[in-house]
Amino acid sequence: GAQSHLQALLSLYKLFCPEQVTITLPGKTKTFFKNSEGPWKAAITAVRQRNQGISPLSQAMFLGTSQPQSRKRKWNAQLVIPASSTNTNNLEGVRGKNPVCLYNTNVPFPVEQLKTFPQLLKNIHRLEFPSQMGSVLTNPLLLHYMNCVKDESIYLRLYYWMGQMLQEECTWCVVDNPNEEEFKSFLESIYKAECFLQEGFSACEEFLYKTLPLWDGFCCHSEVLRLVSWIPLSSLSDIKSYLYDTLAQLFFTSSIYFKCSVLESLKQLLQNWLNCNAIQVDFEFSS
C-alpha cells in the first residue's frame, strides 16, 4: 500500500535513477532522512546565542543543520557540460579511421561538441543529454532540444536534481551559509531558463512553497520574486494558502519598495498565466 516511509525511500532512489522507478509517486512526501524542523530550531538557537554573545555555529553543528567547514562546492561545475559519457573513447577511435562517422545516424553526437544551431538541426535525432542535467540550464541549444524532445525521463531528471540542489543550498534555511552570491546566481540561471522555455519548473514551485514561510524578504529578494512570476498554473486554493497568505505576512510589515516588488511579481505572474492559457486555447482550436 501507500506507506509513507517506503514512498520516501523510493523518492530517494528516483532522484538518482528515475528510469528504474516506474510507479507514480506523490509530489509532496514526508521527509524521513532529514529533520524537517532543523532550520527553525537552528534559526531560534542562532538568535538566542547571538543575544548571549556566543557564536551560533557550534549549536548549529550540534543540531546537525549546518554544513561542515571543509565542504566546498564549485558551483559552476554543475552548470557546465561534462565530457560525453560512455561513448567518448569509442568515438575517438572511430573518428580516426573515418572522418565522416559523426554523420552516421547510428553514432551518438557528443553533446560537448554542440556549438551552433545548424549542428543541432543536423544531429537532433542522435543527441544524448549530459550526465549532469544542471548544464542544460545555461545552454540555449540544449534547452531548444529539451523543448523538442518531450521525454518524461528528461524532465524527471531535471526535477529531482533541481529540487535537491535548491533544498541543500537555500541560504535562509542553512545557518551561516556563506554562499549567498552563488545561490543568487543559481536562482538567476533557473529564472533565465524558465524565460527561455516560457514555463516554470515544478521543482522550483515546490521549493518556493516550502521555503517562503522561512524567507525574511531580504535574502535573494529580486531573484525569489522573479521565480514567483513563473509558478505554473495550479488550483486557486494552493496559490492562496502557499503563496498569497505567506507573502501577505511580509507585505503588510515591509517597505514600500518591497510592496511594489511583490505587486510587480504578481502582475507578471498573471501575464504569464494569460499567455500560457492563450497558447493552450489556440492549440486546442487548431486541433
CSV table of C-alpha atoms in Angstrom, one decimal:
chain,number,residue,atom,x,y,z
A,1,GLY,CA,0.0,0.0,0.0
A,2,ALA,CA,0.9,3.7,0.1
A,3,GLN,CA,3.2,3.6,3.1
A,4,SER,CA,4.9,7.0,3.5
A,5,HIS,CA,8.3,5.7,4.6
A,6,LEU,CA,8.5,3.4,1.5
A,7,GLN,CA,7.5,6.3,-0.7
A,8,ALA,CA,10.2,8.4,0.8
A,9,LEU,CA,12.8,5.7,0.1
A,10,LEU,CA,11.5,5.3,-3.5
A,11,SER,CA,11.7,9.0,-4.0
A,12,LEU,CA,15.4,8.9,-2.9
A,13,TYR,CA,16.0,6.1,-5.5
A,14,LYS,CA,14.2,8.1,-8.1
A,15,LEU,CA,16.5,11.0,-7.5
A,16,PHE,CA,19.5,9.1,-8.7
A,17,CYS,CA,17.9,6.7,-11.3
A,18,PRO,CA,14.4,7.9,-12.3
A,19,GLU,CA,14.1,5.4,-15.1
A,20,GLN,CA,14.2,2.5,-12.7
A,21,VAL,CA,11.3,3.7,-10.6
A,22,THR,CA,8.3,3.5,-12.9
A,23,ILE,CA,5.4,4.0,-10.4
A,24,THR,CA,3.9,7.4,-9.8
A,25,LEU,CA,4.9,8.9,-6.5
A,26,PRO,CA,3.2,11.8,-4.8
A,27,GLY,CA,4.8,15.2,-5.3
A,28,LYS,CA,4.8,16.0,-1.6
A,29,THR,CA,6.1,13.3,0.8
A,30,LYS,CA,7.2,13.5,4.4
A,31,THR,CA,10.9,13.9,4.9
A,32,PHE,CA,12.4,10.8,6.6
A,33,PHE,CA,16.1,11.4,6.0
A,34,LYS,CA,16.4,14.9,7.4
A,35,ASN,CA,15.0,16.7,10.4
A,36,SER,CA,12.4,19.0,8.9
A,37,GLU,CA,12.4,21.2,12.0
A,38,GLY,CA,16.1,21.7,11.7
A,39,PRO,CA,16.1,25.1,10.0
A,40,TRP,CA,13.5,26.5,12.5
A,41,LYS,CA,15.4,25.2,15.5
A,42,ALA,CA,18.7,26.4,14.1
A,43,ALA,CA,17.3,29.9,13.5
A,44,ILE,CA,15.8,30.2,17.0
A,45,THR,CA,19.0,28.9,18.6
A,46,ALA,CA,21.1,31.4,16.5
A,47,VAL,CA,19.0,34.3,17.8
A,48,ARG,CA,19.4,33.1,21.4
A,49,GLN,CA,23.1,32.6,21.1
A,50,ARG,CA,23.7,35.9,19.3
A,51,ASN,CA,21.9,37.7,22.1
A,52,GLN,CA,24.2,36.0,24.6
A,53,GLY,CA,27.3,36.8,22.6
A,54,ILE,CA,28.1,33.2,21.6
A,55,SER,CA,28.6,32.1,18.0
A,56,PRO,CA,25.6,30.1,16.8
A,57,LEU,CA,27.7,27.9,14.6
A,58,SER,CA,28.6,25.5,17.4
A,59,GLN,CA,24.9,25.0,18.3
A,60,ALA,CA,24.0,24.5,14.6
A,61,MET,CA,26.7,21.8,14.3
A,62,PHE,CA,25.2,20.2,17.3
A,63,LEU,CA,21.7,20.2,15.7
A,64,GLY,CA,23.1,18.9,12.5
A,65,THR,CA,21.7,21.7,10.4
A,66,SER,CA,24.9,23.3,9.2
A,67,GLN,CA,27.3,22.1,6.6
A,68,PRO,CA,30.9,21.0,7.6
A,69,GLN,CA,33.5,23.7,7.2
A,70,SER,CA,35.5,21.6,4.8
A,71,ARG,CA,32.7,21.3,2.4
A,72,LYS,CA,33.5,23.4,-0.7
A,73,ARG,CA,31.4,23.1,-3.8
A,74,LYS,CA,32.4,24.6,-7.1
A,75,TRP,CA,29.0,25.8,-8.2
A,76,ASN,CA,29.8,26.2,-11.9
A,77,ALA,CA,30.8,22.5,-12.1
A,78,GLN,CA,27.1,21.6,-12.0
A,79,LEU,CA,26.2,24.0,-14.8
A,80,VAL,CA,29.0,23.2,-17.3
A,81,ILE,CA,28.6,20.4,-19.9
A,82,PRO,CA,30.9,17.5,-18.9
A,83,ALA,CA,32.7,15.2,-21.3
A,84,SER,CA,30.4,12.9,-23.2
A,85,SER,CA,29.5,9.9,-21.2
A,86,THR,CA,30.1,6.3,-22.3
A,87,ASN,CA,30.9,6.6,-26.0
A,88,THR,CA,33.7,9.1,-25.9
A,89,ASN,CA,36.6,6.6,-26.3
A,90,ASN,CA,34.8,4.7,-29.0
A,91,LEU,CA,34.0,7.9,-30.9
A,92,GLU,CA,37.7,9.0,-30.8
A,93,GLY,CA,38.8,5.6,-32.2
A,94,VAL,CA,36.2,5.6,-35.0
A,95,ARG,CA,36.8,9.2,-35.9
A,96,GLY,CA,40.5,8.5,-36.5
A,97,LYS,CA,39.5,5.9,-39.1
A,98,ASN,CA,36.6,7.6,-40.7
A,99,PRO,CA,36.2,11.4,-40.5
A,100,VAL,CA,32.6,11.3,-41.6
A,101,CYS,CA,31.5,9.0,-38.9
A,102,LEU,CA,29.8,11.8,-37.0
A,103,TYR,CA,27.2,12.0,-39.8
A,104,ASN,CA,26.2,8.3,-39.3
A,105,THR,CA,22.7,8.3,-37.8
A,106,ASN,CA,23.7,5.3,-35.6
A,107,VAL,CA,26.5,7.1,-33.8
A,108,PRO,CA,25.6,9.4,-30.9
A,109,PHE,CA,26.7,13.0,-31.4
A,110,PRO,CA,28.9,14.2,-28.5
A,111,VAL,CA,26.9,16.9,-26.7
A,112,GLU,CA,30.0,18.9,-25.7
A,113,GLN,CA,30.7,19.4,-29.4
A,114,LEU,CA,27.3,21.1,-29.9
A,115,LYS,CA,28.1,24.7,-30.7
A,116,THR,CA,25.7,26.0,-33.3
A,117,PHE,CA,22.0,25.8,-34.1
A,118,PRO,CA,22.7,24.2,-37.5
A,119,GLN,CA,24.6,21.4,-35.7
A,120,LEU,CA,21.5,20.9,-33.5
A,121,LEU,CA,19.2,20.6,-36.5
A,122,LYS,CA,21.5,18.1,-38.3
A,123,ASN,CA,22.1,15.9,-35.2
A,124,ILE,CA,18.9,16.3,-33.2
A,125,HIS,CA,18.0,12.6,-33.6
A,126,ARG,CA,21.2,11.3,-32.1
A,127,LEU,CA,22.0,13.7,-29.3
A,128,GLU,CA,22.2,12.5,-25.7
A,129,PHE,CA,21.7,14.7,-22.7
A,130,PRO,CA,24.7,15.1,-20.5
A,131,SER,CA,25.1,13.2,-17.2
A,132,GLN,CA,24.8,16.4,-15.3
A,133,MET,CA,21.4,17.8,-16.0
A,134,GLY,CA,22.3,21.1,-14.4
A,135,SER,CA,24.3,22.0,-17.5
A,136,VAL,CA,21.1,22.2,-19.5
A,137,LEU,CA,20.0,25.4,-17.7
A,138,THR,CA,22.8,27.6,-19.1
A,139,ASN,CA,22.9,26.1,-22.6
A,140,PRO,CA,20.3,27.5,-25.1
A,141,LEU,CA,20.9,24.7,-27.6
A,142,LEU,CA,20.1,22.0,-25.1
A,143,LEU,CA,17.0,24.0,-23.9
A,144,HIS,CA,15.9,24.0,-27.6
A,145,TYR,CA,16.5,20.3,-27.7
A,146,MET,CA,14.6,19.8,-24.4
A,147,ASN,CA,11.6,21.7,-25.9
A,148,CYS,CA,11.6,19.5,-29.0
A,149,VAL,CA,12.1,16.1,-27.3
A,150,LYS,CA,9.2,15.6,-25.0
A,151,ASP,CA,10.8,12.8,-22.9
A,152,GLU,CA,9.4,12.4,-19.4
A,153,SER,CA,12.6,11.0,-18.1
A,154,ILE,CA,14.4,14.2,-19.0
A,155,TYR,CA,12.0,16.3,-17.0
A,156,LEU,CA,12.2,13.8,-14.1
A,157,ARG,CA,16.0,14.0,-14.0
A,158,LEU,CA,15.9,17.8,-14.1
A,159,TYR,CA,13.1,17.9,-11.5
A,160,TYR,CA,14.9,15.7,-8.9
A,161,TRP,CA,18.3,17.3,-9.5
A,162,MET,CA,16.9,20.9,-9.2
A,163,GLY,CA,14.8,20.1,-6.1
A,164,GLN,CA,17.8,18.6,-4.3
A,165,MET,CA,20.1,21.5,-5.2
A,166,LEU,CA,17.5,24.1,-4.1
A,167,GLN,CA,16.9,22.3,-0.8
A,168,GLU,CA,20.6,21.8,0.1
A,169,GLU,CA,21.8,25.3,-0.9
A,170,CYS,CA,18.9,27.6,0.2
A,171,THR,CA,20.8,30.3,2.1
A,172,TRP,CA,17.9,31.2,4.5
A,173,CYS,CA,17.4,27.5,5.6
A,174,VAL,CA,21.1,26.9,6.5
A,175,VAL,CA,22.8,28.6,9.4
A,176,ASP,CA,25.8,30.8,8.5
A,177,ASN,CA,25.7,29.8,4.8
A,178,PRO,CA,28.4,32.0,3.1
A,179,ASN,CA,27.3,31.2,-0.5
A,180,GLU,CA,24.6,33.8,-0.9
A,181,GLU,CA,26.1,35.3,-4.1
A,182,GLU,CA,26.5,31.8,-5.6
A,183,PHE,CA,22.9,30.9,-4.7
A,184,LYS,CA,21.7,34.2,-6.3
A,185,SER,CA,23.5,33.2,-9.5
A,186,PHE,CA,21.9,29.8,-9.3
A,187,LEU,CA,18.4,31.2,-8.9
A,188,GLU,CA,19.1,33.6,-11.8
A,189,SER,CA,20.1,30.7,-14.1
A,190,ILE,CA,16.8,28.9,-13.3
A,191,TYR,CA,14.8,32.1,-14.0
A,192,LYS,CA,16.6,32.7,-17.3
A,193,ALA,CA,15.9,29.0,-18.3
A,194,GLU,CA,12.2,29.5,-17.4
A,195,CYS,CA,12.0,32.6,-19.5
A,196,PHE,CA,13.6,30.8,-22.4
A,197,LEU,CA,11.2,27.8,-22.1
A,198,GLN,CA,8.2,30.1,-21.3
A,199,GLU,CA,7.2,27.8,-18.5
A,200,GLY,CA,8.0,27.3,-14.8
A,201,PHE,CA,9.7,24.3,-13.3
A,202,SER,CA,7.6,22.3,-10.9
A,203,ALA,CA,10.7,21.7,-8.6
A,204,CYS,CA,11.1,25.5,-8.3
A,205,GLU,CA,7.4,25.8,-7.5
A,206,GLU,CA,7.7,23.3,-4.7
A,207,PHE,CA,10.8,25.0,-3.4
A,208,LEU,CA,9.0,28.3,-3.2
A,209,TYR,CA,6.0,26.9,-1.4
A,210,LYS,CA,8.2,25.1,1.2
A,211,THR,CA,10.7,27.9,1.9
A,212,LEU,CA,8.7,31.1,1.6
A,213,PRO,CA,7.4,30.7,5.1
A,214,LEU,CA,11.0,30.8,6.3
A,215,TRP,CA,12.0,33.7,4.0
A,216,ASP,CA,12.8,37.1,5.5
A,217,GLY,CA,12.0,39.1,2.4
A,218,PHE,CA,15.6,40.4,2.0
A,219,CYS,CA,17.8,37.4,1.1
A,220,CYS,CA,17.9,37.0,-2.7
A,221,HIS,CA,15.0,39.4,-2.9
A,222,SER,CA,14.7,40.1,-6.6
A,223,GLU,CA,15.6,36.5,-7.6
A,224,VAL,CA,12.9,35.0,-5.4
A,225,LEU,CA,10.2,37.3,-6.7
A,226,ARG,CA,11.2,36.6,-10.3
A,227,LEU,CA,10.8,32.9,-9.7
A,228,VAL,CA,7.4,33.6,-8.2
A,229,SER,CA,6.3,35.1,-11.5
A,230,TRP,CA,6.8,31.7,-13.3
A,231,ILE,CA,4.8,29.5,-10.9
A,232,PRO,CA,2.9,27.1,-13.1
A,233,LEU,CA,-0.9,27.2,-13.4
A,234,SER,CA,-2.5,25.4,-10.4
A,235,SER,CA,-5.6,25.4,-8.2
A,236,LEU,CA,-6.6,28.7,-6.6
A,237,SER,CA,-6.6,27.1,-3.1
A,238,ASP,CA,-3.0,26.1,-3.4
A,239,ILE,CA,-1.9,29.5,-4.7
A,240,LYS,CA,-3.8,31.2,-1.8
A,241,SER,CA,-2.5,29.1,1.0
A,242,TYR,CA,1.1,28.5,-0.2
A,243,LEU,CA,1.8,31.8,-1.9
A,244,TYR,CA,-0.6,34.7,-1.2
A,245,ASP,CA,-1.0,34.1,2.6
A,246,THR,CA,2.8,33.8,3.0
A,247,LEU,CA,3.6,36.9,1.0
A,248,ALA,CA,0.9,38.8,2.8
A,249,GLN,CA,2.6,38.5,6.1
A,250,LEU,CA,5.7,40.1,4.6
A,251,PHE,CA,3.7,42.6,2.5
A,252,PHE,CA,2.0,44.3,5.4
A,253,THR,CA,5.2,44.7,7.5
A,254,SER,CA,7.7,45.7,4.8
A,255,SER,CA,8.7,48.8,3.0
A,256,ILE,CA,7.0,50.5,0.0
A,257,TYR,CA,9.7,49.1,-2.2
A,258,PHE,CA,9.0,45.5,-1.2
A,259,LYS,CA,5.3,46.1,-1.6
A,260,CYS,CA,5.8,47.4,-5.2
A,261,SER,CA,8.1,44.5,-5.9
A,262,VAL,CA,5.5,41.9,-4.8
A,263,LEU,CA,2.8,43.6,-6.9
A,264,GLU,CA,5.0,43.7,-9.9
A,265,SER,CA,5.9,40.0,-9.5
A,266,LEU,CA,2.2,39.0,-9.2
A,267,LYS,CA,1.3,41.2,-12.2
A,268,GLN,CA,4.0,39.3,-14.2
A,269,LEU,CA,2.6,36.0,-12.9
A,270,LEU,CA,-0.8,36.9,-14.2
A,271,GLN,CA,0.6,37.9,-17.6
A,272,ASN,CA,2.5,34.6,-17.8
A,273,TRP,CA,-0.7,32.7,-16.9
A,274,LEU,CA,-2.7,34.5,-19.6
A,275,ASN,CA,0.0,33.9,-22.2
A,276,CYS,CA,0.1,30.1,-21.4
A,277,ASN,CA,-3.7,29.9,-21.4
A,278,ALA,CA,-3.9,31.7,-24.8
A,279,ILE,CA,-1.4,29.3,-26.3
A,280,GLN,CA,-3.3,26.3,-25.0
A,281,VAL,CA,-6.6,27.7,-26.3
A,282,ASP,CA,-5.1,28.3,-29.8
A,283,PHE,CA,-3.6,24.8,-29.8
A,284,GLU,CA,-7.0,23.2,-29.0
A,285,PHE,CA,-8.8,25.4,-31.5
A,286,SER,CA,-6.3,24.4,-34.3
A,287,SER,CA,-6.6,20.7,-33.4
